[in-house]
Short mmCIF file of C-alpha atoms in Angstrom, two decimals:
data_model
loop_
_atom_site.label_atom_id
_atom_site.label_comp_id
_atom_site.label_asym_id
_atom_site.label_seq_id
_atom_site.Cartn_x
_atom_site.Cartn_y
_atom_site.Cartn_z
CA UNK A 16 10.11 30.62 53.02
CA UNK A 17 7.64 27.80 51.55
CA UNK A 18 8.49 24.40 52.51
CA UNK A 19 8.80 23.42 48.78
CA UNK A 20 11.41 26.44 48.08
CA UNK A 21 13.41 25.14 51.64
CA UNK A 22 14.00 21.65 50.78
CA UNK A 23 15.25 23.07 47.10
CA UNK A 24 17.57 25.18 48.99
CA UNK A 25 19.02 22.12 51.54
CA UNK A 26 18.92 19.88 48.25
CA UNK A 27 21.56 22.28 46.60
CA UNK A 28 23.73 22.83 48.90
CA UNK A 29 24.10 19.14 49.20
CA UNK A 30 25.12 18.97 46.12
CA UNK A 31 27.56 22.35 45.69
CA UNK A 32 29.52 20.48 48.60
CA UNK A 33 29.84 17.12 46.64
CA UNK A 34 30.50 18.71 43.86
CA UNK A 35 33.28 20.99 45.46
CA UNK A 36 34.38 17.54 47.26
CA UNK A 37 34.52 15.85 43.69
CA UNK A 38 36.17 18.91 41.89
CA UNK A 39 38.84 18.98 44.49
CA UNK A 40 39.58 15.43 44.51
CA UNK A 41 39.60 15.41 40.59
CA UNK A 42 42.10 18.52 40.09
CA UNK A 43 43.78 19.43 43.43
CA UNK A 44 44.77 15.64 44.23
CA UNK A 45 47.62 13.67 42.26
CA UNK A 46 46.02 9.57 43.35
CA UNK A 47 49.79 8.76 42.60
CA UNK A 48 51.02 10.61 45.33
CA UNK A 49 49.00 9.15 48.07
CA UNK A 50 50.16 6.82 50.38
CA UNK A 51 49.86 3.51 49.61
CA UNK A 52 48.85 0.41 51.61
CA UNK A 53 51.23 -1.91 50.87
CA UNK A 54 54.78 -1.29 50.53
CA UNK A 55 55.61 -3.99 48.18
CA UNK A 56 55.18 -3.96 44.84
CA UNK A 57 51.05 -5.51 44.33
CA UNK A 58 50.74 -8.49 41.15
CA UNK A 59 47.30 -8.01 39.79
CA UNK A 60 46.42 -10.16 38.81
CA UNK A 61 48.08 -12.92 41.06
CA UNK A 62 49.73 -15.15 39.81
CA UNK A 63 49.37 -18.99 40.85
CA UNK A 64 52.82 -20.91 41.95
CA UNK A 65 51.80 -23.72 39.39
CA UNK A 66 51.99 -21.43 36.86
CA UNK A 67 55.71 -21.73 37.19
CA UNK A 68 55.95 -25.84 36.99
CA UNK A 69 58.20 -26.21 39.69
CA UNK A 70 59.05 -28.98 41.15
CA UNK A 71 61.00 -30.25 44.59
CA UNK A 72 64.05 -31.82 45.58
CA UNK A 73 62.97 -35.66 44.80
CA UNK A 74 61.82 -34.28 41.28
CA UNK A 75 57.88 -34.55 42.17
CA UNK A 76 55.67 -31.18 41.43
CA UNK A 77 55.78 -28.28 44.00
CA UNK A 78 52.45 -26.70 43.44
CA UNK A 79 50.08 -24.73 45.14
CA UNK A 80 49.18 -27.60 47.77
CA UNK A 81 52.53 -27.41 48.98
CA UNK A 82 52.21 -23.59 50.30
CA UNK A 83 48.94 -25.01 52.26
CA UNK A 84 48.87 -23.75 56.22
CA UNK A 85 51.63 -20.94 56.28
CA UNK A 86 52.14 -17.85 54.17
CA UNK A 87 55.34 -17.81 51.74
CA UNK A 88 58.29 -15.56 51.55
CA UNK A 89 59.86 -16.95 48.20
CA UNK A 90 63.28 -15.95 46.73
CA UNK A 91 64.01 -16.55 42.90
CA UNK A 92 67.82 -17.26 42.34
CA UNK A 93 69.98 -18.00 39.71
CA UNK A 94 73.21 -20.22 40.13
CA UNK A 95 75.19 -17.80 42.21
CA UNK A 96 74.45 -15.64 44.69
CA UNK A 97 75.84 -11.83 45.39
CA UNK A 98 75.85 -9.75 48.37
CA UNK A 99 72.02 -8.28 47.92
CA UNK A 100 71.46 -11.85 47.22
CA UNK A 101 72.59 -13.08 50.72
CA UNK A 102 71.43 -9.81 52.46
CA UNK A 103 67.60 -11.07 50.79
CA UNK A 104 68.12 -14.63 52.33
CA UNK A 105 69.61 -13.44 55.32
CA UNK A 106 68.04 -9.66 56.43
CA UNK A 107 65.09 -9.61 54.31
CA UNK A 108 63.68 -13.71 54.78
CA UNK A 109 65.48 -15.46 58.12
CA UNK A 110 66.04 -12.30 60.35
CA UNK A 111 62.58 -10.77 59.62
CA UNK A 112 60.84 -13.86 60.05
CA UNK A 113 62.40 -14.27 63.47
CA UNK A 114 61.39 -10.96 63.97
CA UNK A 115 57.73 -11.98 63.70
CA UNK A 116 58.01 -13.54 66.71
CA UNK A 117 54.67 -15.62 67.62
CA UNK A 118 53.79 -15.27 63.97
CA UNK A 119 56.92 -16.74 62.78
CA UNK A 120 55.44 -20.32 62.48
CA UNK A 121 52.34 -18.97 60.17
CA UNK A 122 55.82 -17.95 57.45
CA UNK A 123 57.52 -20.46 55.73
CA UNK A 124 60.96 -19.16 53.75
CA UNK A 125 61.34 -20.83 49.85
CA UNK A 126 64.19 -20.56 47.44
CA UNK A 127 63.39 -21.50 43.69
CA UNK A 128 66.29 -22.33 42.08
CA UNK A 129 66.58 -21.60 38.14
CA UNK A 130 69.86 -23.20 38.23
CA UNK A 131 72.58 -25.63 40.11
CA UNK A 132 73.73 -23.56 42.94
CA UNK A 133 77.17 -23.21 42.80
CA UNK A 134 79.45 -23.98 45.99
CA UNK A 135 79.48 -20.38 47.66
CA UNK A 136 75.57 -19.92 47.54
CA UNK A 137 74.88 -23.77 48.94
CA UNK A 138 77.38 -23.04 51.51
CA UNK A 139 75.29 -19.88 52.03
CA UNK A 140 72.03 -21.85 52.57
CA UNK A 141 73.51 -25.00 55.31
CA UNK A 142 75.74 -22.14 56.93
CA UNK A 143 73.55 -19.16 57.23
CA UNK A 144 70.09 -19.27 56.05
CA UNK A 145 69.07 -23.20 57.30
CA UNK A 146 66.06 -24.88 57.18
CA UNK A 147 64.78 -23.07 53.64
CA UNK A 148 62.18 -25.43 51.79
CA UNK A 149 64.08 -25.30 48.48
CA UNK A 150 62.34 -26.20 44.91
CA UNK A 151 63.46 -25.57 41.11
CA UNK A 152 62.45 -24.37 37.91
CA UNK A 153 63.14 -23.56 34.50
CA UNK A 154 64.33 -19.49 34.06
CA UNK A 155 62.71 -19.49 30.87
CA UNK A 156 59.07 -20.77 32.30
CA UNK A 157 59.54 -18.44 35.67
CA UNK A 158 59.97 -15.28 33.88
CA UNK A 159 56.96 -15.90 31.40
CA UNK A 160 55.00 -16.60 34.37
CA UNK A 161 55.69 -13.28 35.68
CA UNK A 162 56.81 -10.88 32.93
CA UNK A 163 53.74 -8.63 33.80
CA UNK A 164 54.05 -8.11 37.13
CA UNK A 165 57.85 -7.83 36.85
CA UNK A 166 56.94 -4.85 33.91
CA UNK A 167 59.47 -6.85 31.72
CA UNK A 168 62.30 -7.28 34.17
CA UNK A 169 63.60 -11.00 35.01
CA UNK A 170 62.48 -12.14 38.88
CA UNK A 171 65.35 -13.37 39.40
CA UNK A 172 66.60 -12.18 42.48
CA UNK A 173 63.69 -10.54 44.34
CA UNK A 174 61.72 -11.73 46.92
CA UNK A 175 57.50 -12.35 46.28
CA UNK A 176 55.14 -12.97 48.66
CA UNK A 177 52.75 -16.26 48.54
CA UNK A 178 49.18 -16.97 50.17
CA UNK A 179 48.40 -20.45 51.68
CA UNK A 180 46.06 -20.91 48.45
CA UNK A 181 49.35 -20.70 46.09
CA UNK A 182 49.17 -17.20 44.64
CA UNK A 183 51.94 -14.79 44.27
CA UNK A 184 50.86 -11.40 44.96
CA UNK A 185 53.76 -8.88 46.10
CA UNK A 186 57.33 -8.74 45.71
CA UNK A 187 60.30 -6.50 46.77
CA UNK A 188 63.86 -6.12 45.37
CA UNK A 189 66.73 -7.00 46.97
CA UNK A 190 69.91 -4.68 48.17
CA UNK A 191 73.46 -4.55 48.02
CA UNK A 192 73.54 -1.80 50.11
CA UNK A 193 73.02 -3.00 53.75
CA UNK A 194 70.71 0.92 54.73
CA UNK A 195 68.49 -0.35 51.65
CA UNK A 196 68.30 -3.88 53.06
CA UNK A 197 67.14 -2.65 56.51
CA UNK A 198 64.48 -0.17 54.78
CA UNK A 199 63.12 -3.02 52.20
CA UNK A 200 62.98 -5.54 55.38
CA UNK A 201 60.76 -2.44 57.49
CA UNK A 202 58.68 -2.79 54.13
CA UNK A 203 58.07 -6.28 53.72
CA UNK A 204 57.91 -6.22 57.63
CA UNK A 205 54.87 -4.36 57.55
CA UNK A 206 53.09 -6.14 54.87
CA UNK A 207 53.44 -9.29 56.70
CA UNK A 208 52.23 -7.99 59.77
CA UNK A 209 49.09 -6.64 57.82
CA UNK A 210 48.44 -9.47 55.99
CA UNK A 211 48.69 -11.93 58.86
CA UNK A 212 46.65 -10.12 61.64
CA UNK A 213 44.09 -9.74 58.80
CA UNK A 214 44.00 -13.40 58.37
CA UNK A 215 43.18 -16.53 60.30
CA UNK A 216 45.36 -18.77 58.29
CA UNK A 217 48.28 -20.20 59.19
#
C-alpha cells in the first residue's frame, strides 16, 4: 500500500471513531440524566450577599466583608419557625457542621431574618442552635435578589451556601420529614467537603 494511500486510511478511521464517539454522545446519552457534581441546587450566576442589603444586629451593613475567612451556611427565615425549619438549623447547619470535624472552624452558620422572630423560634436559636451570627433583611429585597436562582419560588426557608468573597452559589431545601433531613444533610455534607478540600480558604 503507498504511504500516501496509508496515512488516508489511519486519518479515517480517526475520524469514523470520533464521529461514532460524537454520534453516540449526541443521541444515545440524555446530559440530564448524568450524575451531577454537586448535590445542591448551583446559582449561576452567583449572587453577591450585598445584593440583599442586609444589615446586623447594631443596625450597621452586613456585606460581603463580613463572610471574609470562613465559608457560609446561611438560612433565610421568616418570623416563625416550623419543624423543617428547626430540623434546617438543627440537622442540616449545627449537627453537620460538627460533623466536619477539623473543618468545622473554616464554616460559619448565619440566619437572615426577614422578620421579628417570634418567641418559639428565638427560644429555638439560645436553646438549641447557639452561637448563629444572626443579620436581617427586608423579604421583599431578599427574594428579588434571588428570584432566578429560586426559579420564582420565595427563599425563605432554605439553606444557601456562601464563599469567603460574599457570593451565594448553592442552596438546598429544608424537611419536615426527619429521612429527608438526614438525606439533604448527606447532600450538603458532601458539597462542603468538596468545596473545602478544594480550597485553601478558611
Amino acid at each position: 500500500m503507498q504511504e500516501r494511500n496509508k496515512n488516508f486510511l489511519v486519518l479515517g478511521l480517526i475520524l469514523g471513531v470520533f464521529l461514532a464517539f460524537f454520534l453516540a454522545g449526541r443521541f444515545l446519552v440524555n446530559v440530564d440524566e448524568l450524575p451531577r457534581i454537586n448535590k445542591g441546587t448551583l446559582i449561576i450566576p452567583h449572587v453577591s450577599i450585598d445584593s440583599l442589603a442586609l444589615t446586623s444586629d447594631e443596625g450597621t451593613p452586613y456585606t460581603g466583608a463580613d463572610m471574609a475567612g470562613q465559608w457560609t451556611m446561611a438560612y433565610i427565615a421568616g418570623d416563625a419557625c416550623d419543624t423543617a425549619c428547626k430540623n434546617g438549623l438543627f440537622y442540616l447547619m449545627r449537627q453537620l457542621r460538627l460533623s466536619l470535624d477539623r473543618d468545622a472552624t473554616r464554616v460559619r452558620r448565619l440566619i437572615i431574618h426577614t422578620a421579628e422572630a417570634d418567641t418559639d423560634l428565638r427560644e429555638f436559636l439560645n436553646n438549641n442552635v447557639a452561637g448563629m451570627y444572626e443579620a436581617h433583611g427586608q423579604r421583599d429585597v431578599i427574594e428579588a435578589a434571588l428570584v432566578d436562582a429560586m426559579a420564582g419560588a420565595s427563599p425563605l426557608h432554605h439553606i444557601f451556601i456562601i464563599s469567603p468573597d460574599g457570593m451565594i452559589f448553592l442552596w438546598y431545601p429544608t424537611h419536615a420529614d426527619r429521612d429527608s433531613t438526614l438525606l439533604e444533610a448527606d447532600n450538603i455534607r458532601d458539597d462542603l467537603k468538596r468545596t473545602l478540600k478544594g480550597s485553601a480558604i478558611g
